[in-house]
Amino acid sequence: MQTRAAILDGVGQDWKVETISLDPPKAGEVVLELVGSGLCHSDEHMVTGDMALAPEVQEELGIQQFPIIGGHEGAGRVVEVGPGVTTLEVGDHVVLGFIPSCGRCPSCAKGQQNLCDMGAVLLAGRQITDMTSRHHRHDGSDLGIMCCIGTFSEVTVVNEASCIKIEKDIPLDKAALVGCGVTTGWGSATYAADVKSGETVVIVGCGGVGMNAVQGAAMAGAANVIAVDPVEFKREQAQVFGATHTASSLEEATALVMDLTWGAMAEKCIITVGEGRGHHIAPAMAIIGKGGRVVHTSVADINDTEVTMSLFDLTLMQKELVGSIFGSANPRRDIPRLLRMYQNGTLKLDELVTNTYTLDDINVGYQAMRDGENIRGMVMYDHG
Ligand SMILES: NC(=O)c1ccc[n+]([C@@H]2O[C@H](COP(=O)([O-])OP(=O)(O)OC[C@H]3O[C@@H](n4cnc5c(N)ncnc54)[C@H](O)[C@@H]3O)[C@@H](O)[C@H]2O)c1
Ligand SMILES: [Zn+2]
Ligand SMILES: [Zn+2]
């Protein structure tokens, strides 16, 4: 069948919207008609080259990373199921997890579905089971798909391991956001930072991910939730999501935290800026006090290995620096759970989407993200 998708041909290019062809699903795969896709900053890392695999790695995997269909924050309806699919049927509503969860590998069995072994092929962008493509350009050439799902395609073919079935009364456009940004941000606060009642928590970067760390920290009972962002609109909105204080830089936040805590400093700091950089670590480690924890959720350049921080302070103040992928959450448990929280009014999703775009205007949406205009932008699909 034919559909339309936004394709990235290489680092530094714009997204190109083209009609593409889709192969039928193979064993364990389903065809999904998506309602739309969130414009997460991680796709921007494909554009900037931060996520570009070295040529020898691509050779080892037997794939070429580009051209690739972007997008990894979507939801939709199952329109066809391949042979052997046991967990889904036509008509089911699903959220796509940006990391698959098989349910039976050691990580899944341990309750760390975000670290599922199937995630090993995430950046290869092919079908999980046989590393081939179902998505093709008009000339028949293969197209990769971001996170093995490619939600910038109006219709896509994915492995059932990437699908989390949800109730049909949940609006799919809101559910899409939980496929990455919401779960990542909320989980960064509640699981990775393990925010406890009464704590002081600093969130650095309040976009689609960070805003959910703000609401996660507030929900977990933090006494002070300090939202840091250079953009005034983000700081204003952070208060809607539960921030008690705001600052335009980490330096400004440091003085504020010093004051608020009488010098004891924060228990937790969560880094959710658009581009992770080594130089963010030292000031983040300095804003936490004894026994504090910094969570790094931002994605950095794959080749960036330079981090400077005080190892003396790390040891003597017994501090922690941890990374977190997908909010350290279990998508099969947490996605339905977060959506129930939306339905009962405790989780904000409506307020996250600042602007929506047609697929043809996807580059306008990404420019708005770069310009700091959106908490989350979204492309919406019209299936007639
Ligand atoms: N670990 C994961 O599982 C995971 C999942 C999704 C996204 N991410 C990453 O998280 C990051 C945030 O994603 P997003 O979609 O929210 O991006 P975004 O562009 O929507 O938001 C980033 C925010 O950071 C702010 N910012 C930029 N520099 C800053 C600085 N020096 N200090 C304070 N704020 C600053 C921006 O103004 C913006 O509001 C990206 O790096 C993304 O790739 C990680
Ligand atoms: Zn994302
Ligand atoms: Zn698994």
Short mmCIF file of C-alpha atoms and ligand atoms in Angstrom, two decimals:
data_model
loop_
_atom_site.label_atom_id
_atom_site.label_comp_id
_atom_site.label_asym_id
_atom_site.label_seq_id
_atom_site.Cartn_x
_atom_site.Cartn_y
_atom_site.Cartn_z
CA MET A 1 0.00 0.00 0.00
CA GLN A 2 0.97 3.66 -0.28
CA THR A 3 1.18 6.31 2.42
CA ARG A 4 3.00 9.58 3.13
CA ALA A 5 6.01 10.10 5.35
CA ALA A 6 8.65 12.66 6.38
CA ILE A 7 12.12 11.43 5.43
CA LEU A 8 15.57 12.65 6.45
CA ASP A 9 18.22 11.98 3.80
CA GLY A 10 21.20 12.91 5.94
CA VAL A 11 22.68 15.13 8.64
CA GLY A 12 21.88 18.83 8.27
CA GLN A 13 18.96 18.36 5.86
CA ASP A 14 15.28 19.32 6.11
CA TRP A 15 12.56 16.67 6.42
CA LYS A 16 11.13 15.76 2.99
CA VAL A 17 7.50 14.66 2.75
CA GLU A 18 6.98 11.97 0.11
CA THR A 19 4.57 9.23 -0.90
CA ILE A 20 6.13 5.90 0.06
CA SER A 21 5.14 2.25 -0.27
CA LEU A 22 4.65 -0.20 2.58
CA ASP A 23 5.11 -3.97 2.41
CA PRO A 24 2.53 -6.18 4.14
CA PRO A 25 3.40 -7.10 7.74
CA LYS A 26 5.58 -10.17 8.28
CA ALA A 27 5.44 -12.51 11.29
CA GLY A 28 4.86 -10.62 14.54
CA GLU A 29 4.19 -7.30 12.81
CA VAL A 30 1.13 -5.07 12.53
CA VAL A 31 0.05 -2.18 10.32
CA LEU A 32 -1.04 0.95 12.18
CA GLU A 33 -2.96 3.99 11.00
CA LEU A 34 -1.54 6.75 13.21
CA VAL A 35 -3.44 9.83 14.42
CA GLY A 36 -0.28 11.94 14.50
CA SER A 37 3.13 12.26 16.08
CA GLY A 38 4.78 14.41 18.70
CA LEU A 39 7.81 16.43 17.54
CA CYS A 40 10.33 15.26 20.14
CA HIS A 41 13.82 16.73 20.27
CA SER A 42 15.37 13.29 19.76
CA ASP A 43 14.50 13.37 16.03
CA GLU A 44 16.35 16.70 15.91
CA HIS A 45 19.44 14.80 17.11
CA MET A 46 19.24 12.81 13.85
CA VAL A 47 19.25 16.13 11.97
CA THR A 48 22.23 17.54 13.89
CA GLY A 49 24.16 14.27 13.62
CA ASP A 50 24.30 13.69 17.39
CA MET A 51 22.74 10.25 16.82
CA ALA A 52 24.62 9.34 13.65
CA LEU A 53 26.18 5.88 13.85
CA ALA A 54 29.79 5.54 12.67
CA PRO A 55 30.09 4.03 9.14
CA GLU A 56 31.77 0.88 10.52
CA VAL A 57 28.88 0.35 12.98
CA GLN A 58 26.37 0.66 10.15
CA GLU A 59 28.40 -1.84 8.15
CA GLU A 60 28.47 -4.26 11.09
CA LEU A 61 24.68 -4.00 11.41
CA GLY A 62 24.32 -4.39 7.64
CA ILE A 63 22.22 -1.21 7.33
CA GLN A 64 22.46 2.41 6.28
CA GLN A 65 21.00 4.80 8.84
CA PHE A 66 19.89 7.32 6.18
CA PRO A 67 17.45 7.85 4.57
CA ILE A 68 15.21 7.47 7.60
CA ILE A 69 11.55 8.16 8.38
CA GLY A 70 11.56 10.08 11.68
CA GLY A 71 9.14 10.11 14.58
CA HIS A 72 8.86 8.01 17.71
CA GLU A 73 5.94 9.49 19.69
CA GLY A 74 2.71 8.19 18.20
CA ALA A 75 -0.52 6.28 18.66
CA GLY A 76 -3.10 4.80 16.32
CA ARG A 77 -5.38 1.97 15.27
CA VAL A 78 -4.41 -1.52 14.13
CA VAL A 79 -5.59 -1.98 10.52
CA GLU A 80 -3.87 -5.29 9.67
CA VAL A 81 -2.05 -7.99 11.62
CA GLY A 82 0.72 -10.22 10.30
CA PRO A 83 1.04 -13.98 10.84
CA GLY A 84 1.58 -15.15 14.40
CA VAL A 85 0.52 -11.92 16.09
CA THR A 86 -1.05 -12.96 19.39
CA THR A 87 -1.47 -9.76 21.39
CA LEU A 88 -3.36 -7.49 18.99
CA GLU A 89 -6.27 -7.58 16.56
CA VAL A 90 -7.65 -5.25 13.89
CA GLY A 91 -9.38 -2.27 15.51
CA ASP A 92 -7.25 -2.22 18.66
CA HIS A 93 -5.93 1.16 19.81
CA VAL A 94 -2.25 1.32 20.67
CA VAL A 95 0.43 3.69 21.92
CA LEU A 96 3.83 3.05 20.37
CA GLY A 97 6.59 2.69 22.93
CA PHE A 98 9.78 4.25 21.53
CA ILE A 99 11.60 1.27 22.97
CA PRO A 100 10.05 -2.14 22.32
CA SER A 101 9.31 -4.38 25.30
CA CYS A 102 9.25 -8.10 24.57
CA GLY A 103 8.22 -9.09 28.10
CA ARG A 104 10.55 -12.08 28.29
CA CYS A 105 14.19 -10.95 28.05
CA PRO A 106 16.20 -10.64 31.32
CA SER A 107 15.59 -6.86 31.55
CA CYS A 108 11.84 -7.15 30.93
CA ALA A 109 11.63 -10.07 33.36
CA LYS A 110 13.42 -7.96 35.97
CA GLY A 111 10.92 -5.13 35.65
CA GLN A 112 13.14 -2.90 33.49
CA GLN A 113 11.21 -2.96 30.23
CA ASN A 114 12.86 0.31 29.18
CA LEU A 115 16.09 -1.72 28.89
CA CYS A 116 14.52 -4.53 26.80
CA ASP A 117 17.10 -6.48 24.79
CA MET A 118 15.15 -5.63 21.63
CA GLY A 119 16.28 -2.02 22.14
CA ALA A 120 19.72 -3.09 20.87
CA VAL A 121 18.56 -2.47 17.29
CA LEU A 122 16.82 0.86 18.00
CA LEU A 123 19.22 3.05 16.02
CA ALA A 124 19.40 0.56 13.16
CA GLY A 125 15.81 1.55 12.34
CA ARG A 126 14.76 -1.72 10.73
CA GLN A 127 12.11 -4.32 11.59
CA ILE A 128 13.17 -5.89 14.87
CA THR A 129 12.92 -9.57 14.00
CA ASP A 130 14.77 -9.73 10.66
CA MET A 131 16.47 -6.29 10.25
CA THR A 132 14.81 -5.68 6.88
CA SER A 133 12.63 -2.74 5.75
CA ARG A 134 8.87 -2.64 5.13
CA HIS A 135 9.07 1.04 4.16
CA HIS A 136 10.33 1.95 0.66
CA ARG A 137 10.80 5.00 -1.54
CA HIS A 138 8.99 5.13 -4.90
CA ASP A 139 12.13 3.65 -6.55
CA GLY A 140 11.88 0.61 -4.26
CA SER A 141 14.91 1.54 -2.10
CA ASP A 142 14.78 0.84 1.65
CA LEU A 143 13.86 3.46 4.23
CA GLY A 144 14.88 3.24 7.88
CA ILE A 145 12.37 4.07 10.63
CA MET A 146 13.18 6.03 13.81
CA CYS A 147 13.19 3.76 16.89
CA CYS A 148 11.85 0.90 14.72
CA ILE A 149 8.45 2.68 14.52
CA GLY A 150 8.72 5.79 12.28
CA THR A 151 5.73 7.81 13.46
CA PHE A 152 6.29 10.50 10.82
CA SER A 153 4.61 7.98 8.47
CA GLU A 154 0.81 8.32 8.35
CA VAL A 155 0.59 4.52 8.22
CA THR A 156 3.44 2.37 9.51
CA VAL A 157 4.46 -1.27 10.01
CA VAL A 158 5.89 -2.17 13.43
CA ASN A 159 6.64 -5.18 15.61
CA GLU A 160 3.94 -6.00 18.17
CA ALA A 161 6.65 -5.56 20.84
CA SER A 162 6.50 -1.79 20.20
CA CYS A 163 2.70 -1.68 20.74
CA ILE A 164 0.94 -1.04 24.04
CA LYS A 165 -2.78 -1.68 23.78
CA ILE A 166 -4.96 0.98 25.43
CA GLU A 167 -8.67 1.55 26.14
CA LYS A 168 -10.68 2.86 23.19
CA ASP A 169 -12.19 5.79 25.11
CA ILE A 170 -8.78 7.51 25.49
CA PRO A 171 -8.19 10.21 22.86
CA LEU A 172 -5.39 8.86 20.65
CA ASP A 173 -3.84 12.29 20.03
CA LYS A 174 -3.25 12.69 23.78
CA ALA A 175 -2.17 9.07 24.16
CA ALA A 176 0.55 9.60 21.51
CA LEU A 177 2.45 11.95 23.87
CA VAL A 178 2.84 9.17 26.41
CA GLY A 179 4.82 7.09 23.88
CA CYS A 180 7.92 9.19 24.68
CA GLY A 181 7.91 12.64 26.30
CA VAL A 182 5.38 12.14 29.09
CA THR A 183 6.67 8.79 30.31
CA THR A 184 10.30 9.93 29.94
CA GLY A 185 9.83 13.16 31.90
CA TRP A 186 7.45 11.83 34.55
CA GLY A 187 9.58 8.71 35.05
CA SER A 188 12.79 10.77 35.25
CA ALA A 189 11.30 12.41 38.34
CA THR A 190 9.39 9.54 39.95
CA TYR A 191 11.67 6.59 39.12
CA ALA A 192 15.14 7.80 38.10
CA ALA A 193 15.31 10.69 40.60
CA ASP A 194 13.02 8.86 43.04
CA VAL A 195 11.60 12.20 44.23
CA LYS A 196 10.19 12.00 47.75
CA SER A 197 7.68 14.16 49.56
CA GLY A 198 9.20 17.40 50.88
CA GLU A 199 12.29 17.38 48.65
CA THR A 200 13.77 20.24 46.62
CA VAL A 201 14.03 19.30 42.94
CA VAL A 202 15.58 21.30 40.09
CA ILE A 203 14.51 20.57 36.50
CA VAL A 204 16.84 22.01 33.86
CA GLY A 205 15.10 22.46 30.48
CA CYS A 206 11.29 22.61 30.33
CA GLY A 207 10.29 21.33 26.90
CA GLY A 208 8.12 18.31 26.10
CA VAL A 209 10.19 16.07 28.37
CA GLY A 210 11.17 18.50 31.15
CA MET A 211 7.62 19.77 31.64
CA ASN A 212 6.63 16.21 32.51
CA ALA A 213 9.52 15.96 34.95
CA VAL A 214 8.09 19.10 36.56
CA GLN A 215 4.63 17.50 36.87
CA GLY A 216 6.17 14.20 38.02
CA ALA A 217 8.17 15.94 40.77
CA ALA A 218 5.14 17.94 41.89
CA MET A 219 2.97 14.81 41.92
CA ALA A 220 5.58 12.97 44.00
CA GLY A 221 5.21 15.67 46.66
CA ALA A 222 8.36 17.77 46.22
CA ALA A 223 8.18 20.88 48.41
CA ASN A 224 10.19 23.01 45.98
CA VAL A 225 10.03 22.34 42.24
CA ILE A 226 12.43 24.72 40.50
CA ALA A 227 11.96 24.93 36.73
CA VAL A 228 14.98 26.27 34.84
CA ASP A 229 14.65 27.47 31.24
CA PRO A 230 15.97 30.52 29.36
CA VAL A 231 12.58 30.92 27.60
CA GLU A 232 10.04 32.98 29.55
CA PHE A 233 7.02 31.15 28.05
CA LYS A 234 8.41 27.82 29.31
CA ARG A 235 8.93 29.26 32.79
CA GLU A 236 5.35 30.56 32.85
CA GLN A 237 3.94 27.23 31.68
CA ALA A 238 6.06 25.30 34.18
CA GLN A 239 3.97 26.86 36.94
CA VAL A 240 0.83 25.36 35.38
CA PHE A 241 2.53 21.93 35.67
CA GLY A 242 3.45 22.43 39.33
CA ALA A 243 6.69 24.44 39.48
CA THR A 244 6.90 26.43 42.70
CA HIS A 245 9.83 28.58 41.50
CA THR A 246 11.50 29.35 38.18
CA ALA A 247 14.95 30.52 37.04
CA SER A 248 16.38 31.45 33.65
CA SER A 249 19.74 29.71 34.18
CA LEU A 250 21.39 27.15 36.45
CA GLU A 251 23.45 29.98 37.98
CA GLU A 252 20.27 31.86 38.91
CA ALA A 253 18.74 28.62 40.21
CA THR A 254 21.83 27.94 42.36
CA ALA A 255 21.41 31.22 44.24
CA LEU A 256 17.68 30.53 44.64
CA VAL A 257 18.23 26.97 45.95
CA MET A 258 20.92 28.23 48.32
CA ASP A 259 18.36 30.64 49.74
CA LEU A 260 15.40 28.22 49.82
CA THR A 261 17.35 25.42 51.54
CA TRP A 262 19.55 27.53 53.85
CA GLY A 263 22.60 26.22 52.02
CA ALA A 264 21.67 22.52 52.21
CA MET A 265 20.98 22.57 48.44
CA ALA A 266 18.61 20.38 46.41
CA GLU A 267 18.03 16.64 46.84
CA LYS A 268 17.59 16.07 43.09
CA CYS A 269 18.44 17.75 39.78
CA ILE A 270 17.05 16.46 36.47
CA ILE A 271 18.67 17.52 33.20
CA THR A 272 16.21 17.67 30.29
CA VAL A 273 17.75 20.41 28.10
CA GLY A 274 17.44 19.99 24.33
CA GLU A 275 21.11 19.14 23.76
CA GLY A 276 23.01 17.30 26.47
CA ARG A 277 26.51 18.74 26.91
CA GLY A 278 29.38 17.78 29.19
CA HIS A 279 29.63 21.27 30.66
CA HIS A 280 26.09 21.00 32.13
CA ILE A 281 27.24 18.37 34.63
CA ALA A 282 29.46 20.37 37.02
CA PRO A 283 26.84 23.08 37.82
CA ALA A 284 24.14 20.40 38.17
CA MET A 285 26.32 18.43 40.61
CA ALA A 286 26.90 21.68 42.54
CA ILE A 287 23.18 22.43 42.91
CA ILE A 288 22.56 19.20 44.83
CA GLY A 289 23.62 18.70 48.43
CA LYS A 290 25.07 15.77 50.39
CA GLY A 291 23.66 12.44 49.17
CA GLY A 292 21.91 14.19 46.27
CA ARG A 293 21.31 12.80 42.79
CA VAL A 294 21.60 14.24 39.29
CA VAL A 295 19.58 12.48 36.58
CA HIS A 296 20.75 12.95 32.99
CA THR A 297 17.85 12.44 30.57
CA SER A 298 18.97 14.69 27.70
CA VAL A 299 20.53 13.06 24.66
CA ALA A 300 24.07 14.24 23.90
CA ASP A 301 26.30 13.89 20.83
CA ILE A 302 27.23 10.20 20.49
CA ASN A 303 30.92 11.25 20.23
CA ASP A 304 30.94 13.66 23.21
CA THR A 305 33.05 12.10 25.96
CA GLU A 306 34.19 15.25 27.78
CA VAL A 307 32.73 15.74 31.26
CA THR A 308 34.44 17.78 33.94
CA MET A 309 33.30 17.53 37.52
CA SER A 310 34.74 17.33 41.00
CA LEU A 311 35.43 13.70 41.90
CA PHE A 312 36.40 14.93 45.36
CA ASP A 313 32.89 16.33 45.83
CA LEU A 314 31.34 13.16 44.31
CA THR A 315 33.03 10.96 46.91
CA LEU A 316 33.00 13.11 50.01
CA MET A 317 29.45 14.38 49.52
CA GLN A 318 28.35 10.90 48.39
CA LYS A 319 26.57 12.27 45.33
CA GLU A 320 25.11 10.31 42.43
CA LEU A 321 25.01 10.94 38.69
CA VAL A 322 22.68 8.59 36.78
CA GLY A 323 21.41 8.32 33.22
CA SER A 324 17.82 7.51 32.41
CA ILE A 325 16.18 6.14 29.27
CA PHE A 326 12.38 6.23 28.82
CA GLY A 327 12.06 7.59 32.37
CA SER A 328 13.39 4.28 33.76
CA ALA A 329 9.76 3.20 33.39
CA ASN A 330 8.05 -0.05 32.44
CA PRO A 331 6.05 1.02 29.37
CA ARG A 332 3.56 -1.87 29.58
CA ARG A 333 2.68 -0.89 33.13
CA ASP A 334 3.27 2.85 33.08
CA ILE A 335 1.68 3.91 29.79
CA PRO A 336 -1.82 2.59 30.69
CA ARG A 337 -1.29 3.89 34.23
CA LEU A 338 -0.40 7.44 33.08
CA LEU A 339 -3.41 7.43 30.77
CA ARG A 340 -5.69 6.48 33.68
CA MET A 341 -4.18 9.40 35.59
CA TYR A 342 -5.05 11.65 32.64
CA GLN A 343 -8.61 10.34 32.66
CA ASN A 344 -9.05 10.97 36.38
CA GLY A 345 -7.62 14.47 36.06
CA THR A 346 -4.32 14.04 37.92
CA LEU A 347 -2.01 14.11 34.85
CA LYS A 348 -1.99 17.06 32.44
CA LEU A 349 -1.76 16.17 28.75
CA ASP A 350 -4.01 18.75 27.02
CA GLU A 351 -1.75 21.61 28.14
CA LEU A 352 1.38 20.01 26.62
CA VAL A 353 0.58 20.62 22.95
CA THR A 354 1.18 24.26 22.05
CA ASN A 355 0.73 23.95 18.24
CA THR A 356 -0.26 21.29 15.72
CA TYR A 357 0.94 21.05 12.10
CA THR A 358 0.14 19.11 8.95
CA LEU A 359 2.81 16.61 7.89
CA ASP A 360 3.73 18.98 5.02
CA ASP A 361 4.58 21.65 7.62
CA ILE A 362 6.82 19.44 9.75
CA ASN A 363 9.86 21.69 9.17
CA VAL A 364 7.82 24.67 10.42
CA GLY A 365 7.06 22.64 13.57
CA TYR A 366 10.74 21.85 14.16
CA GLN A 367 11.73 25.48 13.60
CA ALA A 368 9.18 26.44 16.28
CA MET A 369 10.83 23.93 18.65
CA ARG A 370 14.26 25.47 17.97
CA ASP A 371 12.78 28.93 18.58
CA GLY A 372 11.34 27.82 21.94
CA GLU A 373 7.71 28.40 20.90
CA ASN A 374 6.31 24.98 21.77
CA ILE A 375 6.16 22.87 24.87
CA ARG A 376 5.34 20.10 22.41
CA GLY A 377 4.47 20.52 18.73
CA MET A 378 2.55 17.74 17.00
CA VAL A 379 1.92 16.72 13.39
CA MET A 380 -1.64 15.48 12.87
CA TYR A 381 -2.73 13.11 10.09
CA ASP A 382 -5.96 13.27 8.11
CA HIS A 383 -7.10 9.81 7.04
CA GLY A 384 -10.26 11.21 5.45
N1 LIG B 1 16.45 9.72 27.83
C1 LIG B 1 15.35 9.54 27.09
O1 LIG B 1 14.74 8.48 27.12
C2 LIG B 1 14.85 10.66 26.23
C3 LIG B 1 13.58 10.57 25.66
C4 LIG B 1 13.10 11.67 24.94
C5 LIG B 1 13.89 12.78 24.77
N2 LIG B 1 15.13 12.81 25.31
C6 LIG B 1 15.99 13.98 25.20
O2 LIG B 1 15.57 14.91 26.18
C7 LIG B 1 15.93 16.22 25.75
C8 LIG B 1 14.73 17.14 25.85
O3 LIG B 1 13.79 16.78 24.84
P1 LIG B 1 12.53 17.72 24.54
O4 LIG B 1 11.76 17.05 23.46
O5 LIG B 1 11.88 18.09 25.81
O6 LIG B 1 13.29 19.02 23.94
P2 LIG B 1 12.71 20.53 23.78
O7 LIG B 1 13.54 21.15 22.73
O8 LIG B 1 11.24 20.47 23.64
O9 LIG B 1 13.01 21.18 25.20
C9 LIG B 1 14.30 21.52 25.62
C10 LIG B 1 14.18 22.72 26.57
O10 LIG B 1 15.47 22.99 27.12
C11 LIG B 1 15.62 24.40 27.20
N3 LIG B 1 17.05 24.68 27.30
C12 LIG B 1 17.98 24.68 26.32
N4 LIG B 1 19.19 24.95 26.83
C13 LIG B 1 19.03 25.14 28.16
C14 LIG B 1 19.91 25.45 29.24
N5 LIG B 1 21.22 25.61 29.05
N6 LIG B 1 19.39 25.57 30.49
C15 LIG B 1 18.07 25.38 30.71
N7 LIG B 1 17.18 25.07 29.72
C16 LIG B 1 17.67 24.95 28.47
C17 LIG B 1 14.94 24.91 25.96
O11 LIG B 1 14.57 26.28 26.08
C18 LIG B 1 13.71 24.00 25.88
O12 LIG B 1 12.61 24.54 26.57
C19 LIG B 1 16.51 16.05 24.35
O13 LIG B 1 17.92 15.95 24.43
C20 LIG B 1 15.92 14.75 23.91
O14 LIG B 1 16.65 14.14 22.87
C21 LIG B 1 15.62 11.78 26.05
ZN ZN B 2 11.32 11.32 22.25
ZN ZN B 3 12.49 -7.49 26.63
#
